[in-house]
PDB file of C-alpha atoms and ligand atoms in Angstrom:
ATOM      1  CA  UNK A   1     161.690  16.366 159.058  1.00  0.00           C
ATOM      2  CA  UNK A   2     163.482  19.734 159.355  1.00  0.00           C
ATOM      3  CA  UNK A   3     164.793  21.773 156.915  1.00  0.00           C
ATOM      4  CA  UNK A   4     167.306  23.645 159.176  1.00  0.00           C
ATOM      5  CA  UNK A   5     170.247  25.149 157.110  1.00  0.00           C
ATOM      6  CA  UNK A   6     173.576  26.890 157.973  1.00  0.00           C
ATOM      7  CA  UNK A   7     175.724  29.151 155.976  1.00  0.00           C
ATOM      8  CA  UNK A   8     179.070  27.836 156.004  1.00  0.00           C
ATOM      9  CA  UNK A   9     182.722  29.318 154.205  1.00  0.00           C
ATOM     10  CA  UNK A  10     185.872  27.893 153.254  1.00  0.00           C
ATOM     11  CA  UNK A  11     187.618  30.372 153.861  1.00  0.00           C
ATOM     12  CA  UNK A  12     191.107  31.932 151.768  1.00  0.00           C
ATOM     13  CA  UNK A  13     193.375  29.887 153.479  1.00  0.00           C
ATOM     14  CA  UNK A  14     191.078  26.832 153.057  1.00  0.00           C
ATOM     15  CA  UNK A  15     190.470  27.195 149.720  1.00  0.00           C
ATOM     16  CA  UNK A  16     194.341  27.632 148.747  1.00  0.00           C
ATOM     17  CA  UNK A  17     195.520  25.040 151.153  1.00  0.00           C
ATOM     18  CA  UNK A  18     193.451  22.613 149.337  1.00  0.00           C
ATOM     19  CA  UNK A  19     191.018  21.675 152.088  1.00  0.00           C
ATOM     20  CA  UNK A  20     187.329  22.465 150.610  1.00  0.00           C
ATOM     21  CA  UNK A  21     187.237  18.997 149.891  1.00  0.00           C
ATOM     22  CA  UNK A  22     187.984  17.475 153.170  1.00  0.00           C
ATOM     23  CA  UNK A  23     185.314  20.080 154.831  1.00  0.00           C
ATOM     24  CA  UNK A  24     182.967  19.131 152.488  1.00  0.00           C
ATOM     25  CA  UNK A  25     183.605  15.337 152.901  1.00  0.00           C
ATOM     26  CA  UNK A  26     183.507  15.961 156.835  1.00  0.00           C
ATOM     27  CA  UNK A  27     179.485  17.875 156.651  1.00  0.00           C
ATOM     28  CA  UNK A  28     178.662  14.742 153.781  1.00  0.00           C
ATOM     29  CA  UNK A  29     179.581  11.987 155.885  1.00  0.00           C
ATOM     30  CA  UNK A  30     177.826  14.001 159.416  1.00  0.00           C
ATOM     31  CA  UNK A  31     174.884  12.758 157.216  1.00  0.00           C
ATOM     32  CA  UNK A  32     174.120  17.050 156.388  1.00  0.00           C
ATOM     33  CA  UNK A  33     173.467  17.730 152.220  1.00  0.00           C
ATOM     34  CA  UNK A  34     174.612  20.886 150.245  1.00  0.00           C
ATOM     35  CA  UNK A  35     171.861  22.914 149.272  1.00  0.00           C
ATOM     36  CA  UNK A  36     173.712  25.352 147.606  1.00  0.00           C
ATOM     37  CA  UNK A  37     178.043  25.720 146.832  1.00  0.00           C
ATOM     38  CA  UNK A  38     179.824  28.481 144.899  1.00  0.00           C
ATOM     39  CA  UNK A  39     183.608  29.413 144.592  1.00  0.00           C
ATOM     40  CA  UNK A  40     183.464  33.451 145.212  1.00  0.00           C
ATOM     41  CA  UNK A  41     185.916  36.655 144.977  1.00  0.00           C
ATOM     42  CA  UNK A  42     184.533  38.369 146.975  1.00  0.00           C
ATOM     43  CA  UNK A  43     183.479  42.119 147.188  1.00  0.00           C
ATOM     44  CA  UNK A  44     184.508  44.447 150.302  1.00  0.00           C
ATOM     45  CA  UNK A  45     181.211  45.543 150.897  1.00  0.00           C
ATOM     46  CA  UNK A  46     180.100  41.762 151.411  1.00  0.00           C
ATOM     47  CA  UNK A  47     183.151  40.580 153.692  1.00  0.00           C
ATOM     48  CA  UNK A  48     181.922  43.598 155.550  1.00  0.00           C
ATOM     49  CA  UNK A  49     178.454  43.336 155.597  1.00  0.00           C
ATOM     50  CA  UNK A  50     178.953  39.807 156.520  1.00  0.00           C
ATOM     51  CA  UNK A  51     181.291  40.235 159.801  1.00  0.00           C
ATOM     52  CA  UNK A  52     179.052  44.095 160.617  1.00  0.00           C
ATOM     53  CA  UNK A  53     178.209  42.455 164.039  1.00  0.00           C
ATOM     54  CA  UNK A  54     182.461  42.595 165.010  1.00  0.00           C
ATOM     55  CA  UNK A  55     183.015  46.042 163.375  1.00  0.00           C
ATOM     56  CA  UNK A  56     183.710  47.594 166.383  1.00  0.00           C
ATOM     57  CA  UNK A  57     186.555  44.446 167.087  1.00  0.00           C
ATOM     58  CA  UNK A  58     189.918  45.495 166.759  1.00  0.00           C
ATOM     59  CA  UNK A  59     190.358  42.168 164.423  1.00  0.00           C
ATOM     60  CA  UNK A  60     187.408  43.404 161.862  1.00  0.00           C
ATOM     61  CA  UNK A  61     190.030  45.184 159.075  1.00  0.00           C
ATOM     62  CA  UNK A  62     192.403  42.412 159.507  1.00  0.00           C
ATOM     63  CA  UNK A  63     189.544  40.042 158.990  1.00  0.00           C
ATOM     64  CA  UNK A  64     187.790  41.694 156.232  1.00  0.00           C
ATOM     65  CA  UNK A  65     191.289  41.811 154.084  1.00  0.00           C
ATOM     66  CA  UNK A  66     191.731  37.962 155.382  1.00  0.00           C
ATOM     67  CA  UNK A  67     188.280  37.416 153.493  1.00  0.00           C
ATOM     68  CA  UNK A  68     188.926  39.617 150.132  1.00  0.00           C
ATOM     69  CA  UNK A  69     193.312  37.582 150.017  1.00  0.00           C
ATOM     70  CA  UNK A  70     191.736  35.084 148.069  1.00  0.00           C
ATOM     71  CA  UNK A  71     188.549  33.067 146.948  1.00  0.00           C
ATOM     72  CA  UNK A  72     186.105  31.534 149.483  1.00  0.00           C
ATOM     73  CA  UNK A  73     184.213  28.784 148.444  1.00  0.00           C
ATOM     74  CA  UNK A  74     180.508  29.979 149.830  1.00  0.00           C
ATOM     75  CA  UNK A  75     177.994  26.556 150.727  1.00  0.00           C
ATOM     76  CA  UNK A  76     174.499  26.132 152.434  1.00  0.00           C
ATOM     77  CA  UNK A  77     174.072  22.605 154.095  1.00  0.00           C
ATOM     78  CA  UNK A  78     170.843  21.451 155.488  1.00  0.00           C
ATOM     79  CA  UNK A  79     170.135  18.582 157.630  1.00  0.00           C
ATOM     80  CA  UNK A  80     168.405  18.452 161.715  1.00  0.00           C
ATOM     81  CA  UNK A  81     170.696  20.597 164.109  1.00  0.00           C
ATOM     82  CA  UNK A  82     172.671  21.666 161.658  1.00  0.00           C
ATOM     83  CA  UNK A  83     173.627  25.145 162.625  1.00  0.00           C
ATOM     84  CA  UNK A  84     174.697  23.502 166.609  1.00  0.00           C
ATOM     85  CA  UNK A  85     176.313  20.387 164.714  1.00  0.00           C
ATOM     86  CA  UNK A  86     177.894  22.617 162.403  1.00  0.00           C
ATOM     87  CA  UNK A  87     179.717  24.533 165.020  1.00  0.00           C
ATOM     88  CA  UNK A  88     180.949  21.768 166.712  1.00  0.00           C
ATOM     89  CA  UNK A  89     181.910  19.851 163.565  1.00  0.00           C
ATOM     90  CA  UNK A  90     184.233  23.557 163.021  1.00  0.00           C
ATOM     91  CA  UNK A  91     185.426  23.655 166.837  1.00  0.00           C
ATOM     92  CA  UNK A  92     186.676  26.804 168.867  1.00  0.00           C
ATOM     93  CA  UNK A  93     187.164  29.839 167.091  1.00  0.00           C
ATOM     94  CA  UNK A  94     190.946  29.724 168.439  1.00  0.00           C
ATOM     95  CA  UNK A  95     192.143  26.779 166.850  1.00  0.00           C
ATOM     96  CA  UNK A  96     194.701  26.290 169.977  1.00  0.00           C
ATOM     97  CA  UNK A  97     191.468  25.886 172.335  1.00  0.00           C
ATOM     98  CA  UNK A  98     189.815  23.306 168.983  1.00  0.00           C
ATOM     99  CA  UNK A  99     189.603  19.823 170.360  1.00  0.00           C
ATOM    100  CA  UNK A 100     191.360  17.444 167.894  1.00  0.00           C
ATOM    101  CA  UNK A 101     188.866  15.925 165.937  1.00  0.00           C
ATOM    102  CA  UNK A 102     187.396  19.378 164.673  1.00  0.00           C
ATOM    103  CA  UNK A 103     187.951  20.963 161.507  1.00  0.00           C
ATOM    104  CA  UNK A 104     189.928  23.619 163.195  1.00  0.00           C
ATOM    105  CA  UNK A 105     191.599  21.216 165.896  1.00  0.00           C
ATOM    106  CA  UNK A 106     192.734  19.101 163.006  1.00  0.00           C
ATOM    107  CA  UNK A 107     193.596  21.369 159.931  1.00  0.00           C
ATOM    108  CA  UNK A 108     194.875  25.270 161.270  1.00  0.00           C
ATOM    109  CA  UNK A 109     196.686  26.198 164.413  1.00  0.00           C
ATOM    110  CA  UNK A 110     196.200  30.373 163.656  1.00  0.00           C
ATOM    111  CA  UNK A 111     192.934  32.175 165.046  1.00  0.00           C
ATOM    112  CA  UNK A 112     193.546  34.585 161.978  1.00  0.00           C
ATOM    113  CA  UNK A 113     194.215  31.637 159.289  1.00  0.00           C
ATOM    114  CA  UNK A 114     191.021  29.316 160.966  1.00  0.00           C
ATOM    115  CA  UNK A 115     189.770  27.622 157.620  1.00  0.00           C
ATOM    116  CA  UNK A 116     186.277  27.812 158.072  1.00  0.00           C
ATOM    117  CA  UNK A 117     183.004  29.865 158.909  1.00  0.00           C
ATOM    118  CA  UNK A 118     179.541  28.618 160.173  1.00  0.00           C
ATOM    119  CA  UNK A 119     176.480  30.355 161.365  1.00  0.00           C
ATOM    120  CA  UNK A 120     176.386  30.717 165.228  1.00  0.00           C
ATOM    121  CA  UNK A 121     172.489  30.743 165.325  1.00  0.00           C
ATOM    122  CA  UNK A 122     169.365  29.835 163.267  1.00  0.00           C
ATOM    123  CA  UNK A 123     169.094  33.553 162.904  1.00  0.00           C
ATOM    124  CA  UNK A 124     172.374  34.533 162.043  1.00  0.00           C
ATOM    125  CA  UNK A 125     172.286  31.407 159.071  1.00  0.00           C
ATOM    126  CA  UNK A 126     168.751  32.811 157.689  1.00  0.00           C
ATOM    127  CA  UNK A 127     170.882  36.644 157.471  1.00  0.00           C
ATOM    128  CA  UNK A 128     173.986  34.879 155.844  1.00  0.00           C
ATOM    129  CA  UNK A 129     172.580  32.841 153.498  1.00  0.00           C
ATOM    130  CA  UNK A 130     170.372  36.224 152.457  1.00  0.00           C
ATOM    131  CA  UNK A 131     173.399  38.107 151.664  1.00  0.00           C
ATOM    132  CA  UNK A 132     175.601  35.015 150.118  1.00  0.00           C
ATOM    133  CA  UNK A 133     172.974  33.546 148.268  1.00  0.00           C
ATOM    134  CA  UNK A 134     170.656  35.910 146.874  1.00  0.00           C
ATOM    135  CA  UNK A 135     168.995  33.792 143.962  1.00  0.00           C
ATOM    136  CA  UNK A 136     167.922  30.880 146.838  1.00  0.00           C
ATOM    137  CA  UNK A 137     168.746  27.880 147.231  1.00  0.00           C
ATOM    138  CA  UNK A 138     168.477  24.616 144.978  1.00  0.00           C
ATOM    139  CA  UNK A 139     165.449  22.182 146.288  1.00  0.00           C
ATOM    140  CA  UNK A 140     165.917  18.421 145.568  1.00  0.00           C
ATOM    141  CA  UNK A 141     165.313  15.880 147.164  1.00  0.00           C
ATOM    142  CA  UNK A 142     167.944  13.235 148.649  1.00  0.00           C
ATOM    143  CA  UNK A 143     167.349   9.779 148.633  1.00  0.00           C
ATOM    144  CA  UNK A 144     169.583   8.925 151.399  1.00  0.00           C
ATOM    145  CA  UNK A 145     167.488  10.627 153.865  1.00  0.00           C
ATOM    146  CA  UNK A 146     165.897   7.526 154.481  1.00  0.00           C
ATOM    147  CA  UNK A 147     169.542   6.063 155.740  1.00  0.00           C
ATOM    148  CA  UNK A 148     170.301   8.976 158.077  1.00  0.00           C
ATOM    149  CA  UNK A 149     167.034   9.451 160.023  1.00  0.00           C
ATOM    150  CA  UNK A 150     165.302   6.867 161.665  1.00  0.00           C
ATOM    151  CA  UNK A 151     161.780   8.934 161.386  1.00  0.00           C
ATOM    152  CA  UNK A 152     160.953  11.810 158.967  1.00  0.00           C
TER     153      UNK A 152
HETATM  154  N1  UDP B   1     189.076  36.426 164.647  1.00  0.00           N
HETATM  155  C1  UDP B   1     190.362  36.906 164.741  1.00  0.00           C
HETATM  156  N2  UDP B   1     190.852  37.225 165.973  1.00  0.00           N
HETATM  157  C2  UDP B   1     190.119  37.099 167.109  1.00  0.00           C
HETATM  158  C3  UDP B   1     188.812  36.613 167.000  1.00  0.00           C
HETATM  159  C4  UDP B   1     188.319  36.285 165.752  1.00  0.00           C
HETATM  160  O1  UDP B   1     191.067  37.029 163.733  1.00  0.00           O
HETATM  161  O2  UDP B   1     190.624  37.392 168.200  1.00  0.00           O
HETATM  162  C5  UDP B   1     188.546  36.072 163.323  1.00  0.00           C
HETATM  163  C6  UDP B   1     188.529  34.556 163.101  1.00  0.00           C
HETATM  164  O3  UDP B   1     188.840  34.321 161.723  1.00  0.00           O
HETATM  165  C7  UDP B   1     187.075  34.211 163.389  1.00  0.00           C
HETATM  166  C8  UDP B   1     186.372  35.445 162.835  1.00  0.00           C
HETATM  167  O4  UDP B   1     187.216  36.523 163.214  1.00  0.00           O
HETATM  168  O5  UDP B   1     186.695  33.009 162.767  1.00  0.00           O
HETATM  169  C9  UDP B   1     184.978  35.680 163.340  1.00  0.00           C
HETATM  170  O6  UDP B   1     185.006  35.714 164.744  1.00  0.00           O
HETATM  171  P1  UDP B   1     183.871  34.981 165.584  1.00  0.00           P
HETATM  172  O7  UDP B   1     184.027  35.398 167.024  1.00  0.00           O
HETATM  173  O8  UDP B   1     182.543  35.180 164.948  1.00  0.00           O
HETATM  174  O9  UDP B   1     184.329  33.441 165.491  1.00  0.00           O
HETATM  175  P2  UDP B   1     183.686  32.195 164.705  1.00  0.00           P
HETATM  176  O10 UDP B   1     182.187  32.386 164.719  1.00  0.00           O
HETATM  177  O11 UDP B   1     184.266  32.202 163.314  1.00  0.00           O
HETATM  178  O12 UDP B   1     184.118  30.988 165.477  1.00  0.00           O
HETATM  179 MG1   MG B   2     181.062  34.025 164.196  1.00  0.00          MG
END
């Protein structure tokens, strides 16, 4: 059974457009399980730590003040392929190239107003959840593992 997790963020435009709810329902019902979910302000230095490997973009200041407009709500989910699921669950990072059915193809049309965040890489999702979730992450186990995976 793997325990591969992703880091993934509602982000400010989510969060006041009401959609945390929806993404969440769309990673439940994938059969993927929260191992860890917190509403955040959060601090410059951690929008920019977070996005360091686009610094040199000329996006990254628009993009860091897009992070620090509003709350994000912050979540680790866990579950086989997660990090590759993940980003196709989200879709292209220009919504207009999303194939309906994603969470960007359905729910924003902006590349600057794009809803969501997930880890592009195993690695990348081990450095995010370092810096977003500090104190670890909650171990339980869930009984409907069972239901979603024909071998564990
Ligand atoms: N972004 C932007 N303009 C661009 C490219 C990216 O505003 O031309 C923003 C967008 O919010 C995107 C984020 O920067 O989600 C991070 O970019 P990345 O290439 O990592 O895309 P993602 O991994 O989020 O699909
Ligand atoms: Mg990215």
């Amino acid at each position: 059974m793997t325990t591969e997790v992703t880091f993934i963020m509602v982000k400010p435009d989510g969060v006041q457009r009401n959609l945390t709810g929806e993404i969440i329902r769309r990673f439940e019902a994938k059969g993927y399980y929260l191992r860890g979910l917190k509403l955040k302000q959060v601090e410059r230095s951690l929008a920019e730590e977070h996005y360091i490997d686009l610094k040199s973009k000329p996006f990254y200041p628009g993009l860091v003040d897009y992070i620090l407009s509003a709350p994000v709500v912050a979540m680790v989910f866990s579950g086989k392929n997660v990090v590759t699921m993940g980003r196709k669950l989200i879709g292209a990072t220009n919504p207009l190239a999303s194939e309906p059915g994603t969470i960007r193809g359905d729910l924003c049309i902006d590349v600057g107003r794009n809803v969501i965040h997930g880890s592009d890489s195993v690695e990348s999702a081990q450095r995010e959840i370092g810096l977003w979730f500090p104190e670890g992450l909650v171990e339980y186990k869930p009984h409907m593992l069972p239901w979603i995976y024909e071998r564990m």
